[in-house]
Amino acid sequence: MDRRTFVKTAITHLGALAVGAGLSSATFGNQEKPQNGNSALTSQEQAAPEGTLREYSLTAEPTQFEIPSRGIFEKWLYNGKFPGPEIRAREGERLRLTVKNSLPEGTTIHWHGIPLHNSMDGVPDITQPAISPGGNFVYEFDAAPSGSFLYHSHFGLQPERGLVGPLIVEERKSHIQYDREYTLALSDFLAEAPRPLGSGMRPGGGAMVAPPYIMLLINGRPPEAPAVFTVKNGERVRLRLINLSGATIYRFAIGGHPFIVTHTDGRPVEPLRVDALHLAPGERYDVLVEAKNPGAWPIAASSDNELPPARAVLRYLDSNETAPREGALPEGLSGGQLLNLENLRGMDLPEMRKPNRTFNFTLAGGEMKPGGMMSSMGTMSPAEMMTQQWTMNGQAYPSAEPLEIHQGEVVRIRLDNQSAMPHPMHLHGHFFRVGNVYKDTTIVWTHSKRVELDFIANNPGSWLFHCHNLYHMEGGMMRLVRYLPA
Ligand code: C2O
Ligand code: CU
C-alpha cells in the first residue's frame, strides 16, 4: 500500500494557469506574494511531508505564440507557454510528470541537473526510445536535492523551438533568509525553425555561422516590454537566474544593486557579494538582492552578439518611479566586480579522494565538414551542404569513444579549450567539483583555458557529457559516459 500524499496538478495545454501557479497547494507558487524564508518552510513541511507525490502534465505541441510588441511566432511549446510552465516541488517530494507528444516528430524531456535514475534522464535512444508523435511517457523521480534547475527537450535542436522551462526544488532548510523570490529565465529567440550552423540556410544564401536570434528575453518578454519584479524597501529578494538559451552566454547585472551569490547550479555556496556574473546555457545562479535603494532599476543580461541586452525591471512598490530611465543599463554590465568562480566556496562539497581515472580532452572545432542535410536539401550546392563540426580530441559524436568508468571511482575530466568559442560543459546525472564548488555545467573559456572537473561515479548508467551550446552539441561536442559492470 502506498501511503504517499497525492497532490494532483493538471496544467492543461490551454495554458490557463500562470507560470508558478501550477500547484494546487496554496502555499506554493504565488511568486508575487512575500514569503518569509524559514518560517514559511516550517508550515509547508507539515503540509507536505517527504514522499508527497506532485503530478504535472506537459503537452509538447506546435503553438502560435505572441511576444508582446513583436508579433506572433510559430513555436513548439510545453502547454502553450514560453518558457514552459515552472515545475515546482519541495525537496524530498516525488515528481510525476506525464508528457504528451503532440509534435510531428519524436521527443523526450531531460531534467537538467537532477541526479535521477538513468531511465528517467530523457535522452533518446540512450535512456529511452523517443516518445513518438501522439504518444505519452511518464517521468517519475525524487525532487532532490533542492535547487534551481531546468527541463528541456533532448531531441536534436528541439529546445530551440521553445521546448524549455524552469524546474525548482525548494529547500526544506535554507542557509539564506528572504522575503520573496522570483525566477528569471533567460532565452535567446529564433523566429524560424532551428538549423545546424554552417548550413546554407540564411535568407539570401550564404553559410550561417551564428544562430539568427532576433531577441534576448527574460521570462518570455522582450527588452521593450520587460517583466517587472516588485519589492518593498528593506526586503531581501531571492532571484533564481536560469539560462534556458540555446547558445547565448550572458553577463547579468542589476542597476543600483550589487547582489549576493548564494547558489550555483542549485548547490549552496557561502554568500559572496558581486556586481555581475556570467551565465551560460544550462547554468543557474541564485542571488539575493537587498532592496535598500528605492526607485525603478534596470535588470539586464548582455551578450557578445549584436542584440540589445535582455531586460527586466526591479521596481520598489514604495517609490514614485515606475520605470528606469529610458535606455538605462546596469553599470555592472561593463564594470564593477565580476564573479570569479574560483572565489566561490561550496557548502555541501563531498570529500573528494584522489581521482582513480583521468580523461584529458582538447575542445576544438568550428571548421566545416560535409553536412547531413543532403537528403532533404537536394538542390543545394556542395558548399551549402557543409555543417560546423565541434570536437573533443578530434572526435565528433556519435563517432566518438565513450568514457568508461566504474561505480565508486572518482573521475577527473581535464578540458583544454583550443577553440575560439567558450564551451559550457554539462554532465548528466552527477554534480562535479570545479574549483571549490559543486556544479553540473561550467564554462570553459576560449584560447587554452583549462578546467578540471572531478565527480564521484555514484549513479550507474549511460550519461551524456556535452557542450550546452546546442549547436556545438549537435556539431559533435559530446561524449557518452558509461558505467561498466563491476
Ligand atoms: Cu541540459 Cu544534455 O542537457
Ligand atoms: Cu561549445
Coordinates of C-alpha atoms and ligand atoms in Angstrom, one line a residue:
M1 CA 0.0 0.0 0.0
D2 CA 1.3 3.4 -1.0
R3 CA 0.8 5.8 1.9
R4 CA 2.0 8.9 0.0
T5 CA 0.0 12.0 0.0
F6 CA -1.2 12.8 -3.5
V7 CA -1.2 16.3 -4.9
K8 CA -2.5 16.3 -8.4
T9 CA -1.9 19.2 -10.7
A10 CA -3.2 19.4 -14.2
I11 CA -1.6 22.1 -16.2
T12 CA -3.6 21.9 -19.4
H13 CA -2.4 22.8 -22.8
L14 CA -5.0 25.7 -22.8
G15 CA -2.4 27.5 -20.6
A16 CA -5.0 28.7 -18.2
L17 CA -2.5 28.7 -15.3
A18 CA 0.2 31.2 -14.9
V19 CA 3.8 30.3 -14.5
G20 CA 4.4 29.2 -11.0
A21 CA 0.8 28.8 -10.2
G22 CA 0.6 25.2 -11.3
L23 CA 0.5 23.7 -7.8
S24 CA -2.8 23.2 -6.1
S25 CA -1.3 23.7 -2.7
A26 CA -2.0 27.3 -1.6
T27 CA 1.4 27.7 0.0
F28 CA 3.2 27.3 -3.4
G29 CA 3.6 29.2 -6.5
N30 CA 2.5 32.7 -5.9
Q31 CA 5.7 34.4 -6.7
E32 CA 4.2 37.8 -6.1
K33 CA 3.4 37.0 -2.5
P34 CA 6.1 37.8 0.0
Q35 CA 7.4 34.6 1.5
N36 CA 9.1 34.5 4.8
G37 CA 12.1 32.3 4.3
N38 CA 12.2 29.7 7.1
S39 CA 9.0 30.3 8.9
A40 CA 7.1 29.6 5.7
L41 CA 9.1 26.4 5.3
T42 CA 8.0 25.1 8.6
S43 CA 4.3 25.3 7.9
Q44 CA 4.8 23.8 4.5
E45 CA 6.9 21.0 5.9
Q46 CA 3.8 19.9 7.9
A47 CA 1.5 20.3 4.9
A48 CA 3.6 18.3 2.5
P49 CA 5.7 15.5 4.1
E50 CA 8.6 13.9 2.3
G51 CA 7.4 11.5 -0.3
T52 CA 4.3 13.6 -1.3
L53 CA 3.6 13.0 -4.9
R54 CA 3.4 16.0 -7.2
E55 CA 1.9 15.4 -10.6
Y56 CA 2.2 17.6 -13.6
S57 CA 1.1 17.2 -17.2
L58 CA 3.2 18.7 -20.0
T59 CA 2.0 18.7 -23.6
A60 CA 4.6 19.5 -26.3
E61 CA 2.8 20.9 -29.3
P62 CA 3.1 23.5 -32.1
T63 CA 1.7 26.8 -30.8
Q64 CA 1.3 30.3 -32.2
F65 CA 3.0 32.3 -29.5
E66 CA 2.7 36.1 -29.1
I67 CA 5.7 38.1 -27.8
P68 CA 4.4 41.5 -26.6
S69 CA 5.3 44.2 -29.1
R70 CA 7.0 41.7 -31.5
G71 CA 4.2 39.7 -33.0
I72 CA 3.1 36.1 -33.3
F73 CA 5.6 33.2 -33.9
E74 CA 5.2 29.6 -34.8
K75 CA 6.9 27.7 -31.9
W76 CA 6.8 24.3 -30.3
L77 CA 6.0 24.8 -26.6
Y78 CA 5.0 23.0 -23.4
N79 CA 1.4 23.7 -22.5
G80 CA 1.4 26.7 -24.9
K81 CA 3.9 28.7 -22.8
F82 CA 7.3 30.2 -23.3
P83 CA 9.2 29.5 -21.3
G84 CA 7.4 26.3 -20.3
P85 CA 5.5 26.2 -17.1
E86 CA 7.5 26.4 -13.9
I87 CA 7.6 23.0 -12.3
R88 CA 7.9 23.3 -8.5
A89 CA 8.3 20.7 -5.8
R90 CA 9.6 20.6 -2.3
E91 CA 12.8 18.8 -1.6
G92 CA 12.1 15.1 -0.9
E93 CA 8.8 15.0 -2.7
R94 CA 8.3 12.8 -5.6
L95 CA 7.6 14.3 -9.1
R96 CA 5.5 12.5 -11.6
L97 CA 5.4 14.2 -15.0
T98 CA 3.2 12.9 -17.7
V99 CA 4.4 14.1 -21.1
K100 CA 2.3 14.0 -24.1
N101 CA 3.9 14.4 -27.5
S102 CA 1.7 16.4 -29.9
L103 CA 4.6 17.3 -32.2
P104 CA 5.1 16.0 -35.7
E105 CA 8.3 14.2 -34.6
G106 CA 9.7 12.3 -31.6
T107 CA 10.7 14.0 -28.3
T108 CA 12.0 13.4 -24.8
I109 CA 12.5 15.6 -21.7
H110 CA 15.7 15.9 -19.8
W111 CA 15.6 17.2 -16.2
H112 CA 18.8 19.1 -16.3
G113 CA 20.9 18.9 -13.1
I114 CA 18.8 16.3 -11.2
P115 CA 20.8 13.2 -10.4
L116 CA 17.9 10.9 -11.1
H117 CA 17.7 7.2 -12.2
N118 CA 19.3 6.8 -15.6
S119 CA 16.0 5.5 -17.1
M120 CA 14.4 8.9 -16.3
D121 CA 17.1 11.1 -17.9
G122 CA 15.3 11.7 -21.2
V123 CA 18.0 11.1 -23.8
P124 CA 16.5 9.5 -26.9
D125 CA 18.0 6.1 -27.9
I126 CA 20.3 6.1 -24.8
T127 CA 17.9 6.1 -21.8
Q128 CA 14.6 5.6 -23.6
P129 CA 13.2 5.4 -27.1
A130 CA 11.9 8.9 -28.2
I131 CA 8.2 9.4 -27.4
S132 CA 6.6 9.1 -30.8
P133 CA 4.1 11.6 -32.1
G134 CA 0.8 11.1 -30.4
G135 CA 2.5 9.1 -27.6
N136 CA 3.0 9.6 -23.9
F137 CA 5.7 9.0 -21.3
V138 CA 5.6 9.2 -17.6
Y139 CA 8.8 10.5 -15.9
E140 CA 9.0 10.0 -12.1
F141 CA 11.8 10.8 -9.8
D142 CA 12.6 12.3 -6.3
A143 CA 12.7 16.0 -6.2
A144 CA 16.2 16.1 -4.7
P145 CA 18.4 17.8 -4.0
S146 CA 16.9 21.3 -3.7
G147 CA 17.9 23.9 -6.1
S148 CA 17.1 25.8 -9.3
F149 CA 17.1 23.5 -12.4
L150 CA 15.7 23.4 -15.9
Y151 CA 14.0 21.0 -18.1
H152 CA 14.2 20.8 -21.9
S153 CA 13.7 18.5 -24.9
H154 CA 16.8 16.5 -25.6
F155 CA 15.8 15.7 -29.2
G156 CA 18.3 17.4 -31.5
L157 CA 17.8 21.2 -31.8
Q158 CA 14.2 21.0 -30.5
P159 CA 14.9 23.2 -27.4
E160 CA 15.4 26.0 -30.0
R161 CA 11.8 25.6 -30.9
G162 CA 10.9 26.7 -27.4
L163 CA 10.8 23.4 -25.5
V164 CA 12.4 24.6 -22.3
G165 CA 11.3 25.6 -18.8
P166 CA 12.4 26.1 -15.2
L167 CA 12.3 23.4 -12.5
I168 CA 12.5 24.5 -8.9
V169 CA 13.1 22.2 -5.9
E170 CA 12.5 24.3 -2.8
E171 CA 14.8 23.5 0.2
R172 CA 13.3 22.4 3.5
K173 CA 16.1 24.3 5.3
S174 CA 17.9 27.2 3.6
H175 CA 21.1 28.9 4.6
I176 CA 19.6 32.2 3.5
Q177 CA 16.6 34.3 4.6
Y178 CA 14.5 36.2 2.2
D179 CA 11.1 37.8 1.9
R180 CA 10.2 37.0 -1.7
E181 CA 11.6 35.2 -4.7
Y182 CA 11.4 35.4 -8.5
T183 CA 12.5 33.2 -11.3
L184 CA 14.3 34.9 -14.1
A185 CA 14.6 32.7 -17.2
L186 CA 16.9 34.0 -19.9
S187 CA 16.3 33.0 -23.5
D188 CA 17.6 33.7 -27.0
F189 CA 14.8 33.6 -29.5
L190 CA 14.6 32.3 -33.1
A191 CA 11.8 33.5 -35.4
E192 CA 12.2 30.4 -37.5
A193 CA 12.9 26.7 -37.2
P194 CA 16.5 25.9 -36.0
R195 CA 19.1 24.8 -38.5
P196 CA 22.6 23.4 -37.8
L197 CA 25.3 26.0 -38.1
G198 CA 27.2 26.2 -41.3
S199 CA 24.2 25.1 -43.3
G200 CA 23.3 27.4 -46.2
M201 CA 20.0 28.4 -44.8
R202 CA 20.4 32.1 -44.3
P203 CA 17.8 34.1 -46.0
G204 CA 19.5 35.3 -49.2
G205 CA 22.0 32.4 -49.1
G206 CA 25.5 32.0 -47.6
A207 CA 26.5 29.9 -44.7
M208 CA 25.0 30.7 -41.3
V209 CA 27.8 30.9 -38.7
A210 CA 25.7 32.1 -35.8
P211 CA 22.1 31.2 -34.9
P212 CA 19.9 34.0 -36.3
Y213 CA 18.4 35.1 -33.0
I214 CA 16.1 38.1 -33.2
M215 CA 16.0 39.0 -29.5
L216 CA 17.0 38.1 -25.9
L217 CA 14.3 37.7 -23.4
I218 CA 13.7 37.5 -19.7
N219 CA 10.6 35.3 -18.8
G220 CA 9.5 35.4 -22.4
R221 CA 9.4 39.2 -22.6
P222 CA 11.5 41.4 -25.0
P223 CA 13.5 44.4 -23.7
E224 CA 10.9 47.0 -24.7
A225 CA 8.1 45.2 -22.7
P226 CA 10.0 43.9 -19.7
A227 CA 8.8 41.8 -16.8
V228 CA 8.5 43.9 -13.7
F229 CA 9.6 42.4 -10.3
T230 CA 8.3 44.4 -7.4
V231 CA 9.9 44.7 -4.0
K232 CA 9.4 46.8 -0.8
N233 CA 12.2 48.8 0.7
G234 CA 14.1 46.7 3.2
E235 CA 13.2 43.4 1.8
R236 CA 15.6 40.7 0.7
V237 CA 14.7 39.2 -2.6
R238 CA 15.9 35.9 -4.0
L239 CA 16.4 35.8 -7.7
R240 CA 16.7 32.4 -9.4
L241 CA 18.7 33.1 -12.6
I242 CA 18.2 30.2 -15.1
N243 CA 19.8 30.3 -18.6
L244 CA 17.4 28.5 -20.9
S245 CA 19.2 29.8 -24.0
G246 CA 20.4 27.6 -26.9
A247 CA 23.7 29.4 -27.4
T248 CA 24.0 32.7 -25.6
I249 CA 26.3 33.4 -22.6
Y250 CA 25.2 36.5 -20.7
R251 CA 26.7 39.0 -18.4
F252 CA 24.0 39.7 -15.8
A253 CA 23.7 42.8 -13.6
I254 CA 21.2 45.0 -11.7
G255 CA 21.2 48.8 -11.7
G256 CA 22.0 50.3 -8.3
H257 CA 22.3 46.9 -6.6
P258 CA 25.2 44.7 -6.1
F259 CA 23.9 41.2 -5.2
I260 CA 24.9 38.2 -3.2
V261 CA 25.6 34.9 -4.9
T262 CA 24.0 32.1 -2.7
H263 CA 23.8 29.1 -5.0
T264 CA 25.4 27.9 -8.2
D265 CA 23.6 25.2 -10.3
G266 CA 21.3 24.8 -7.3
R267 CA 24.1 24.0 -4.8
P268 CA 24.5 26.3 -1.8
V269 CA 27.7 28.4 -1.6
E270 CA 29.0 30.8 1.0
P271 CA 27.4 34.1 0.3
L272 CA 29.6 36.3 -1.9
R273 CA 28.8 39.9 -3.0
V274 CA 29.4 40.9 -6.6
D275 CA 28.1 43.3 -9.2
A276 CA 27.8 41.0 -12.2
L277 CA 28.1 37.4 -13.3
H278 CA 28.3 35.2 -16.4
L279 CA 25.6 32.7 -17.1
A280 CA 26.0 30.1 -19.8
P281 CA 23.3 27.9 -21.4
G282 CA 22.3 25.3 -18.7
E283 CA 23.8 27.3 -15.8
R284 CA 21.9 28.7 -12.8
Y285 CA 22.8 31.1 -10.1
D286 CA 20.6 32.1 -7.2
V287 CA 21.3 35.6 -5.9
L288 CA 20.0 37.7 -3.1
V289 CA 19.2 41.4 -3.6
E290 CA 19.0 43.7 -0.6
A291 CA 16.3 46.2 -1.5
K292 CA 17.5 49.4 0.1
N293 CA 17.9 51.8 -2.9
P294 CA 14.3 52.8 -3.8
G295 CA 13.4 53.5 -7.4
A296 CA 12.9 51.6 -10.6
W297 CA 16.0 49.9 -11.7
P298 CA 17.1 48.0 -14.9
I299 CA 17.9 44.3 -14.6
A300 CA 19.8 43.3 -17.8
A301 CA 21.8 40.5 -19.3
S302 CA 24.0 41.3 -22.3
S303 CA 25.7 39.0 -24.7
D304 CA 28.5 39.5 -27.2
N305 CA 26.2 39.3 -30.2
E306 CA 24.6 42.5 -31.6
L307 CA 21.2 42.1 -29.9
P308 CA 20.1 44.5 -27.3
P309 CA 20.5 43.1 -23.8
A310 CA 17.6 41.1 -22.2
R311 CA 15.8 43.3 -19.7
A312 CA 13.6 43.3 -16.7
V313 CA 12.7 45.9 -14.1
L314 CA 13.2 45.9 -10.3
R315 CA 10.5 48.2 -9.0
Y316 CA 10.1 49.4 -5.5
L317 CA 6.4 49.5 -4.5
D318 CA 7.0 52.3 -2.2
S319 CA 8.6 54.6 -4.8
N320 CA 7.1 57.0 -7.3
E321 CA 9.4 55.9 -10.1
T322 CA 7.7 53.2 -12.1
A323 CA 10.3 52.6 -14.9
P324 CA 14.0 53.0 -15.2
R325 CA 15.3 56.0 -17.2
E326 CA 14.9 55.3 -21.0
G327 CA 17.8 53.2 -22.2
A328 CA 19.5 52.9 -18.8
L329 CA 21.6 49.8 -18.3
P330 CA 23.2 48.5 -15.1
E331 CA 26.8 49.7 -14.5
G332 CA 27.7 46.1 -13.8
L333 CA 27.3 45.1 -17.5
S334 CA 30.6 46.9 -18.2
G335 CA 32.3 47.4 -14.9
G336 CA 32.3 46.6 -11.2
Q337 CA 33.1 43.3 -9.5
L338 CA 32.5 40.3 -11.9
L339 CA 32.0 37.0 -10.2
N340 CA 35.1 34.8 -10.5
L341 CA 34.0 31.1 -10.0
E342 CA 37.3 30.5 -8.2
N343 CA 36.2 32.7 -5.3
L344 CA 33.1 30.7 -4.6
R345 CA 33.0 28.2 -1.8
G346 CA 30.5 25.3 -1.9
M347 CA 28.7 24.4 1.3
D348 CA 28.0 20.8 0.5
L349 CA 31.2 19.7 -1.1
P350 CA 31.7 16.0 -0.7
E351 CA 35.1 14.7 0.4
M352 CA 37.0 14.1 -2.8
R353 CA 39.6 11.4 -2.9
K354 CA 42.4 11.4 -5.5
P355 CA 41.0 10.5 -8.9
N356 CA 41.1 6.8 -9.9
R357 CA 40.8 7.8 -13.5
T358 CA 41.6 10.9 -15.6
F359 CA 40.4 11.8 -19.1
N360 CA 42.1 14.6 -21.0
F361 CA 40.2 16.4 -23.7
T362 CA 41.1 19.1 -26.1
L363 CA 38.0 21.1 -27.2
A364 CA 38.2 22.3 -30.8
G365 CA 36.2 23.0 -33.9
G366 CA 34.3 25.5 -35.9
E367 CA 35.5 24.1 -39.2
M368 CA 33.1 22.9 -41.8
K369 CA 32.6 19.4 -42.8
P370 CA 30.1 17.8 -45.3
G371 CA 26.7 18.1 -43.6
G372 CA 24.0 15.6 -43.1
M373 CA 21.3 17.6 -44.9
M374 CA 21.7 16.2 -48.3
S375 CA 18.6 14.2 -48.4
S376 CA 16.2 17.0 -47.6
M377 CA 18.2 19.7 -49.4
G378 CA 18.7 18.0 -52.7
T379 CA 19.2 21.2 -54.6
M380 CA 21.9 22.7 -52.5
S381 CA 25.5 23.2 -53.8
P382 CA 28.2 21.3 -52.0
A383 CA 29.3 24.4 -50.1
E384 CA 25.8 24.8 -48.8
M385 CA 25.8 21.2 -47.5
M386 CA 28.6 21.9 -45.0
T387 CA 27.9 22.0 -41.3
Q388 CA 30.0 23.1 -38.5
Q389 CA 31.9 20.4 -36.6
W390 CA 32.9 20.6 -32.9
T391 CA 35.2 18.0 -31.4
M392 CA 36.7 16.5 -28.3
N393 CA 40.2 15.1 -29.0
G394 CA 39.3 15.4 -32.7
Q395 CA 36.3 13.1 -32.4
A396 CA 32.7 14.3 -33.2
Y397 CA 29.9 12.4 -31.6
P398 CA 28.5 9.9 -32.4
S399 CA 31.8 8.8 -34.0
A400 CA 33.5 9.2 -30.6
E401 CA 34.7 6.8 -27.9
P402 CA 32.7 6.6 -24.7
L403 CA 34.3 7.4 -21.3
E404 CA 34.2 4.1 -19.5
I405 CA 34.1 4.2 -15.7
H406 CA 33.3 2.0 -12.7
Q407 CA 30.9 2.7 -9.9
G408 CA 32.7 4.1 -6.8
E409 CA 35.5 5.7 -8.7
V410 CA 36.5 9.4 -8.5
V411 CA 36.7 10.5 -12.1
R412 CA 38.6 13.6 -13.3
I413 CA 38.0 15.2 -16.7
R414 CA 40.5 17.8 -17.8
L415 CA 39.4 20.2 -20.6
D416 CA 41.6 22.3 -22.7
N417 CA 39.7 24.7 -25.0
Q418 CA 41.7 25.3 -28.1
S419 CA 38.8 26.8 -30.0
A420 CA 37.7 30.4 -30.4
M421 CA 34.4 29.9 -28.6
P422 CA 33.6 29.3 -25.0
H423 CA 32.0 25.9 -24.1
P424 CA 29.6 25.4 -21.3
M425 CA 30.2 21.7 -20.5
H426 CA 27.4 19.8 -18.8
L427 CA 27.4 16.3 -17.2
H428 CA 24.2 14.4 -16.9
G429 CA 23.2 12.6 -13.7
H430 CA 26.0 13.9 -11.5
F431 CA 27.4 17.1 -9.9
F432 CA 31.1 17.7 -10.3
R433 CA 33.6 19.6 -8.3
V434 CA 35.1 22.5 -10.2
G435 CA 37.4 24.8 -8.1
N436 CA 35.7 24.8 -4.7
V437 CA 32.1 24.4 -5.8
Y438 CA 29.7 21.7 -6.9
K439 CA 28.1 22.3 -10.3
D440 CA 26.7 20.4 -13.3
T441 CA 27.5 22.9 -16.0
T442 CA 30.6 25.1 -16.2
I443 CA 32.2 27.4 -18.8
V444 CA 35.5 26.5 -20.4
W445 CA 36.6 29.9 -21.7
T446 CA 38.5 30.4 -25.0
H447 CA 42.1 30.1 -26.0
S448 CA 43.7 27.4 -24.0
K449 CA 41.6 28.0 -20.9
R450 CA 41.8 24.8 -18.9
V451 CA 39.3 23.4 -16.5
E452 CA 39.4 20.3 -14.3
L453 CA 36.2 18.6 -13.1
D454 CA 36.0 15.8 -10.5
F455 CA 33.0 13.7 -9.9
I456 CA 32.1 10.6 -7.9
A457 CA 30.8 7.8 -10.0
N458 CA 27.7 7.1 -7.8
N459 CA 24.9 6.9 -10.4
P460 CA 25.2 3.9 -12.7
G461 CA 24.0 4.1 -16.3
S462 CA 24.8 5.8 -19.6
W463 CA 25.1 9.5 -19.4
L464 CA 25.9 12.4 -21.7
F465 CA 28.7 14.8 -21.2
H466 CA 28.5 17.7 -23.7
C467 CA 28.7 21.3 -24.6
H468 CA 25.4 23.0 -23.7
N469 CA 25.7 25.3 -26.7
L470 CA 23.1 23.2 -28.6
Y471 CA 24.8 23.9 -32.0
H472 CA 28.2 22.7 -30.6
M473 CA 26.4 19.6 -29.1
E474 CA 24.8 18.8 -32.4
G475 CA 28.1 19.5 -34.2
G476 CA 29.7 16.7 -32.2
M477 CA 31.0 18.1 -28.9
M478 CA 29.5 15.3 -26.9
R479 CA 30.6 12.0 -25.3
L480 CA 28.9 9.1 -23.6
V481 CA 29.9 8.4 -20.0
R482 CA 29.3 4.7 -19.5
Y483 CA 29.5 2.6 -16.3
L484 CA 31.0 -0.8 -16.9
P485 CA 29.7 -3.7 -14.9
A486 CA 31.8 -4.3 -11.7
Ligands
C2O1 CU1 20.6 20.4 -20.4 CU2 22.2 17.2 -22.2 O1 21.4 18.8 -21.3
CU2 CU 30.5 24.7 -27.1

